[in-house]
CSV table of N, CA and C in Angstrom, one decimal:
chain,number,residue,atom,x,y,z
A,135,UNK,N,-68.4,69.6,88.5
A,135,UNK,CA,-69.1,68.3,88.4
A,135,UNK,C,-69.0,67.7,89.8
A,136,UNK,N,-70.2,67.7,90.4
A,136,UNK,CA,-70.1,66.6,91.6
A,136,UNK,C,-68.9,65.2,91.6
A,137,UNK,N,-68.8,65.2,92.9
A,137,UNK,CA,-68.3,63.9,93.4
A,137,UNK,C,-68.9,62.8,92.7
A,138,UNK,N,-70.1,62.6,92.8
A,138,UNK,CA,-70.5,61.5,92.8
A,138,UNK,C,-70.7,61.2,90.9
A,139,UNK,N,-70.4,62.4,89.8
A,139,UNK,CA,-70.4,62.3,88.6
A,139,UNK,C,-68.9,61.9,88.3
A,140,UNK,N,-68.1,62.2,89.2
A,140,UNK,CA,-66.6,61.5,88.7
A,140,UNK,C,-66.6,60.5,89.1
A,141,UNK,N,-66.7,60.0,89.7
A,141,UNK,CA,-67.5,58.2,90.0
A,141,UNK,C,-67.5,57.6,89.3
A,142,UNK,N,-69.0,58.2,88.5
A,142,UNK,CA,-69.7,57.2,87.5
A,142,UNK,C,-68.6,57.0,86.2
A,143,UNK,N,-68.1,58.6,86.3
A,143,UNK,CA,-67.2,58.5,85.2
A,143,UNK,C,-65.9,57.3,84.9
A,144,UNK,N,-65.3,56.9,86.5
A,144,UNK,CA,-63.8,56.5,86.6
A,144,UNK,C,-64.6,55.3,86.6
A,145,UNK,N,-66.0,55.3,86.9
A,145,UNK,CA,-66.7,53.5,86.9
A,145,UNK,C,-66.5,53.2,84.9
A,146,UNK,N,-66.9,54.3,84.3
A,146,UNK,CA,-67.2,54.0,82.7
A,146,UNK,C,-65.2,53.4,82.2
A,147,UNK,N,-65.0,54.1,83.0
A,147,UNK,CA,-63.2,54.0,82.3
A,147,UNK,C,-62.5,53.2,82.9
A,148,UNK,N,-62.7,52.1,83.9
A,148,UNK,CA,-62.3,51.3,84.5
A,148,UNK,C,-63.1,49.8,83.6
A,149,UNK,N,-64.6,50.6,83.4
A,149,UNK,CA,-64.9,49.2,83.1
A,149,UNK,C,-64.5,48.6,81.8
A,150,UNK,N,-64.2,49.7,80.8
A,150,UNK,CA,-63.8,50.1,79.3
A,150,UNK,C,-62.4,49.4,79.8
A,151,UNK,N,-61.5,49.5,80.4
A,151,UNK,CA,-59.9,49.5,80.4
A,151,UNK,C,-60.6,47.3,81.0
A,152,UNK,N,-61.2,47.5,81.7
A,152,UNK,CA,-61.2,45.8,81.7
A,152,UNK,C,-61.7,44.8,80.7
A,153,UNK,N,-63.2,45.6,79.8
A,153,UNK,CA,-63.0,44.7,79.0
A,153,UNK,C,-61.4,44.8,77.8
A,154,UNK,N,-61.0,45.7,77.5
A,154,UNK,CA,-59.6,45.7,76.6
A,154,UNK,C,-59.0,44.5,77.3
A,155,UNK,N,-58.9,44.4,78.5
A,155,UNK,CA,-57.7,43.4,79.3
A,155,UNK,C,-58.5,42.2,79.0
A,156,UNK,N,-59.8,41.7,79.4
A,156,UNK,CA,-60.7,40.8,79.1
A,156,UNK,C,-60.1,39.9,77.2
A,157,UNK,N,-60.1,41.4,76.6
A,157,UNK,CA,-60.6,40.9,75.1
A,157,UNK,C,-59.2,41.0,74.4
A,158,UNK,N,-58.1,41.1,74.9
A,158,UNK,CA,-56.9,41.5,74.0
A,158,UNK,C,-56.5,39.7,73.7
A,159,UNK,N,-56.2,39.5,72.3
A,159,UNK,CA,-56.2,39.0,71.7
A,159,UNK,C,-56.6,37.6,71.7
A,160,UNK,N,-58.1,38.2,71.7
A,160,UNK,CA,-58.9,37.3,71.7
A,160,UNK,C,-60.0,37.1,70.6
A,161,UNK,N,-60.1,36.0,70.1
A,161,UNK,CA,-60.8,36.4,68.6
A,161,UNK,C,-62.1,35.5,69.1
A,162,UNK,N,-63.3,35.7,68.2
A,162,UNK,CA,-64.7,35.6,68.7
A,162,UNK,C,-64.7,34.2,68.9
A,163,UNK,N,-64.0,33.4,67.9
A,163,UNK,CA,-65.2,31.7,68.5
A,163,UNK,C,-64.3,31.6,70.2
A,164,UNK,N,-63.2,31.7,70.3
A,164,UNK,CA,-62.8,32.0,71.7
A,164,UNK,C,-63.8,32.8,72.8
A,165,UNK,N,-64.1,33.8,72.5
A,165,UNK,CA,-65.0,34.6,73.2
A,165,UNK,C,-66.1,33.7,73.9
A,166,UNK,N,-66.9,33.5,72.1
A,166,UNK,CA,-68.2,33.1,72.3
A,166,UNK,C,-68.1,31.5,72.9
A,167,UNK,N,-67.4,31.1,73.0
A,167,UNK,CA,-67.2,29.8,73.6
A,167,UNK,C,-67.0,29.6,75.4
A,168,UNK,N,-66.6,31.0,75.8
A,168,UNK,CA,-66.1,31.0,77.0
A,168,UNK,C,-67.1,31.8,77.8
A,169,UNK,N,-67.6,30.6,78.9
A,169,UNK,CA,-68.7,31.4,80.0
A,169,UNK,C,-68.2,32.9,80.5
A,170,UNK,N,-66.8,32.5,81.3
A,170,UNK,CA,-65.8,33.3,81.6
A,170,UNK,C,-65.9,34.2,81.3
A,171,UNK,N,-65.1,34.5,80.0
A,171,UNK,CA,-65.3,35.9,78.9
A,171,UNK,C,-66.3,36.6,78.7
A,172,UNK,N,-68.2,35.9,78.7
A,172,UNK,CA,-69.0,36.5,78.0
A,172,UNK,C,-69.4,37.2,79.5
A,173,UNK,N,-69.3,36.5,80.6
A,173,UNK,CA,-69.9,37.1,81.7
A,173,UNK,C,-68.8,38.3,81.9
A,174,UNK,N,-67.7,38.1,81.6
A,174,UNK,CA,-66.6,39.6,82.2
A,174,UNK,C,-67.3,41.1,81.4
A,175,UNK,N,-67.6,40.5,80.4
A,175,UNK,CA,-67.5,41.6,79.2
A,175,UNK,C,-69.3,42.0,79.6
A,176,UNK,N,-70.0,41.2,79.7
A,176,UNK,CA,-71.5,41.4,80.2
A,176,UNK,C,-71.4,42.1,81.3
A,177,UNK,N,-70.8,41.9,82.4
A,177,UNK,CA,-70.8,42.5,83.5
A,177,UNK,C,-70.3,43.9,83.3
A,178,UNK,N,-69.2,44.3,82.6
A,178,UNK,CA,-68.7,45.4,82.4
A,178,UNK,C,-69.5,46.3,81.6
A,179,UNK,N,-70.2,45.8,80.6
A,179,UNK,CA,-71.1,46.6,79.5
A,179,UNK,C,-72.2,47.1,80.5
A,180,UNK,N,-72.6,46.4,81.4
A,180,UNK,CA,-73.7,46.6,82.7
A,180,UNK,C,-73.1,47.8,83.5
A,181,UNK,N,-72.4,47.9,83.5
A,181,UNK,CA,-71.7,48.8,84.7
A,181,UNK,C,-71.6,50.0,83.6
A,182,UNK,N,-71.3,49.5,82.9
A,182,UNK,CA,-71.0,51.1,82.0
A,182,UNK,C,-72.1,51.7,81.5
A,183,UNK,N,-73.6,50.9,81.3
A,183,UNK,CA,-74.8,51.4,81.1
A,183,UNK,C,-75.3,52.1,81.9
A,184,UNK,N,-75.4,51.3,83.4
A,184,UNK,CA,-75.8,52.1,84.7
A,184,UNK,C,-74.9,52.9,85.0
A,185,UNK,N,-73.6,53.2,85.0
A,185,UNK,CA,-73.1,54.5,84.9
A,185,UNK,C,-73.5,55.6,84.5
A,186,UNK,N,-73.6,55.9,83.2
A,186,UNK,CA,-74.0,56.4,82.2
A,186,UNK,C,-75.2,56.7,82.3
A,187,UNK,N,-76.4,55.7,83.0
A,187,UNK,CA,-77.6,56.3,83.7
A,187,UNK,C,-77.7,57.0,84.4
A,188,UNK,N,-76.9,56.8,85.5
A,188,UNK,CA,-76.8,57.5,86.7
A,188,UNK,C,-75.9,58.9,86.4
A,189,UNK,N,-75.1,58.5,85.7
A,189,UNK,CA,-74.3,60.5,84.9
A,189,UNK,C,-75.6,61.3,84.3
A,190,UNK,N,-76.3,60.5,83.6
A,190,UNK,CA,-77.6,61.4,82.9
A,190,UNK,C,-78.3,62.3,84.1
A,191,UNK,N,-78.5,61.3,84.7
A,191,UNK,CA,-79.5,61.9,86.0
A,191,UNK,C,-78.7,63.1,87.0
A,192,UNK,N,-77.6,62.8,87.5
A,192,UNK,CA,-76.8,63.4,88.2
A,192,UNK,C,-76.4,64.9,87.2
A,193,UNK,N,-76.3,64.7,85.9
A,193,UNK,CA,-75.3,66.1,85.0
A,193,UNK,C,-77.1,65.8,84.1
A,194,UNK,N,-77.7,66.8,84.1
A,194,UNK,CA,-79.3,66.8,83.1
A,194,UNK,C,-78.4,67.2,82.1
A,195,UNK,N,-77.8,68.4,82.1
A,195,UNK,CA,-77.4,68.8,80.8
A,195,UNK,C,-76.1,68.5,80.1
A,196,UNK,N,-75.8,67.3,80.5
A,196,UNK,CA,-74.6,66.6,79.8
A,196,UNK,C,-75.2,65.7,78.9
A,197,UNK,N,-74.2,65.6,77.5
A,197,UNK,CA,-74.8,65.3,76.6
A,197,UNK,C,-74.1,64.5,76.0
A,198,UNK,N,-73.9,62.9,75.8
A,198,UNK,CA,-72.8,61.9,75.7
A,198,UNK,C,-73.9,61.2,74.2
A,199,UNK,N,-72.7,61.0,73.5
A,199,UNK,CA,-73.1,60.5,72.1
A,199,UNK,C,-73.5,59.2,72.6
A,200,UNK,N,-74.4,58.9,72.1
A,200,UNK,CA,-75.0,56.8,72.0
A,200,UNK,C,-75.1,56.8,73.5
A,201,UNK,N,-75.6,57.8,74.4
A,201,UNK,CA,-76.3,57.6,75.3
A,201,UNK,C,-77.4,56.5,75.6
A,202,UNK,N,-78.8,56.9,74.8
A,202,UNK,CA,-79.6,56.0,74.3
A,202,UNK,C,-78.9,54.7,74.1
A,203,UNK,N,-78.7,54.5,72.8
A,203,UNK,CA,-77.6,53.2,72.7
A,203,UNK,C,-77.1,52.3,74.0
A,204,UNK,N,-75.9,53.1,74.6
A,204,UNK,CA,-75.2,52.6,75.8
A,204,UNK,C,-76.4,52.0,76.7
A,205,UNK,N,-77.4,52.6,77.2
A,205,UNK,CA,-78.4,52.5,78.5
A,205,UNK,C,-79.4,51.4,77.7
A,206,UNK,N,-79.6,51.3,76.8
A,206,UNK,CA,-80.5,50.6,75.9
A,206,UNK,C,-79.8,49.2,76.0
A,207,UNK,N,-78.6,49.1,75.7
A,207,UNK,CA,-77.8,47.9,75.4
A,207,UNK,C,-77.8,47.4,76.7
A,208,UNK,N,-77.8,48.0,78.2
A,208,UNK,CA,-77.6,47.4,79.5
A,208,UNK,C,-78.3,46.6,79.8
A,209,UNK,N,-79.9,47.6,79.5
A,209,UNK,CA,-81.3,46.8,79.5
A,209,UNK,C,-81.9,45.8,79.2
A,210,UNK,N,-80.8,45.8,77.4
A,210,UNK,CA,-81.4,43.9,77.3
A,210,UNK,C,-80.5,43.5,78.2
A,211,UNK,N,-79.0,43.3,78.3
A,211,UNK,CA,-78.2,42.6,79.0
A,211,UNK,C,-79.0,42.1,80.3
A,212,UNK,N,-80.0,42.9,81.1
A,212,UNK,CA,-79.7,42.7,82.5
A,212,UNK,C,-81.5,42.0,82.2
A,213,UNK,N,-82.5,42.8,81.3
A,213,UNK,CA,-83.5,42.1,81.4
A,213,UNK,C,-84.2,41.5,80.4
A,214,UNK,N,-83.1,40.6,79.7
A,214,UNK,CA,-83.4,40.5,78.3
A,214,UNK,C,-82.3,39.6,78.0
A,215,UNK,N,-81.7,38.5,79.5
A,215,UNK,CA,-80.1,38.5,79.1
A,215,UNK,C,-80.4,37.0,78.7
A,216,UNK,N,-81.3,35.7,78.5
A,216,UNK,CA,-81.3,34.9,77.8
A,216,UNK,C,-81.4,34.8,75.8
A,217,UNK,N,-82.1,36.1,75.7
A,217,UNK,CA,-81.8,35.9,74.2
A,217,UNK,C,-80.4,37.3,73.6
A,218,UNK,N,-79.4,37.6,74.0
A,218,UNK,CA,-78.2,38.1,74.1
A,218,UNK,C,-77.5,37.4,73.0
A,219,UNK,N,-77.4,37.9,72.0
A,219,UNK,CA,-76.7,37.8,70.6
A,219,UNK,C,-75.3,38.1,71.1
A,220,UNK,N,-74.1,36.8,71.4
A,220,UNK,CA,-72.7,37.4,71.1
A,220,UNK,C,-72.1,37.8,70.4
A,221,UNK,N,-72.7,37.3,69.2
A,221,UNK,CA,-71.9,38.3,68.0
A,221,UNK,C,-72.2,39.9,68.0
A,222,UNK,N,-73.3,40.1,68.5
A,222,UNK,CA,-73.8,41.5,68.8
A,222,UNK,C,-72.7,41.9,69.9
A,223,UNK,N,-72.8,41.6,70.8
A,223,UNK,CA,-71.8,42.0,71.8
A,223,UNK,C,-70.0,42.2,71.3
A,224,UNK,N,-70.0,40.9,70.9
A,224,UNK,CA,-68.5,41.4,70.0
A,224,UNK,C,-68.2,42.7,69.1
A,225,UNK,N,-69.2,42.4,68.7
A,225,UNK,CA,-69.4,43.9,67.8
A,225,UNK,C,-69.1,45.0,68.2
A,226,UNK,N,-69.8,45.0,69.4
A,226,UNK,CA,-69.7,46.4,70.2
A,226,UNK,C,-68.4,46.4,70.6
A,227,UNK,N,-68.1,45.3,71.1
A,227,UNK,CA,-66.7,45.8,72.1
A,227,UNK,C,-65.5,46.0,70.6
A,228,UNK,N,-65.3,45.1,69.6
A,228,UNK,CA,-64.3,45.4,69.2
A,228,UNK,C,-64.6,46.9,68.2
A,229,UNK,N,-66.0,47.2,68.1
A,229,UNK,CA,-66.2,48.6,67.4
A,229,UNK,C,-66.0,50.1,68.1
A,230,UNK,N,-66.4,49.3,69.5
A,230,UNK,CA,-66.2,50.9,70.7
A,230,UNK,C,-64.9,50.3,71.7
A,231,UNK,N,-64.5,49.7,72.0
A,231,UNK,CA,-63.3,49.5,72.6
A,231,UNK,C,-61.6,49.1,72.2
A,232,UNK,N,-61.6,49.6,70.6
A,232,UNK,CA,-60.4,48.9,69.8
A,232,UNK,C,-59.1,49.1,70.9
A,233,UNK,N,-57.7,48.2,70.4
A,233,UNK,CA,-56.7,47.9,71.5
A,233,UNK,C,-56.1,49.0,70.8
């Protein structure tokens, strides 16, 4: 695996290990109430989309489950980020990121 695919990788698992720190015991009207919070957790879900873009491209034949998904979800985030459902977002983190 290139250099530059372990990267992307320690970028997906850094950004995963911040939101847990971001979201540990924190329950949603908390969340969804705090600029703070939704931007850490937006920021990180972004980083971990374009990661995961940039691993696609870099490894063609690596094949990561909810790929689609992952790079789909950055997309609204980054161009699509005024109508951004936080309960959607909660979702995600507490469905793919449990403590």
């Amino acid at each position: 695996m290139p250099l530059d695919a372990r990267v992307y990788l320690q970028d997906v698992l850094s950004a995963v290990q911040d939101i847990r720190e971001f979201t540990r015991g924190v329950e949603f009207e908390e969340y969804s109430e705090s600029r703070l919070l939704i931007s850490a957790v937006e920021r990180q879900l972004s980083i971990i989309g374009e990661a995961v873009t940039q691993l696609l491209k870099l490894e063609t034949g690596l094949t990561l489950t909810d790929a689609r998904a992952i790079t789909g979800f950055r997309n609204i985030l980054i161009h699509n980020y005024a109508r951004v459902n936080q309960a959607v977002v909660w979702t995600i983190v507490q469905d793919n990121f449990p403590l």
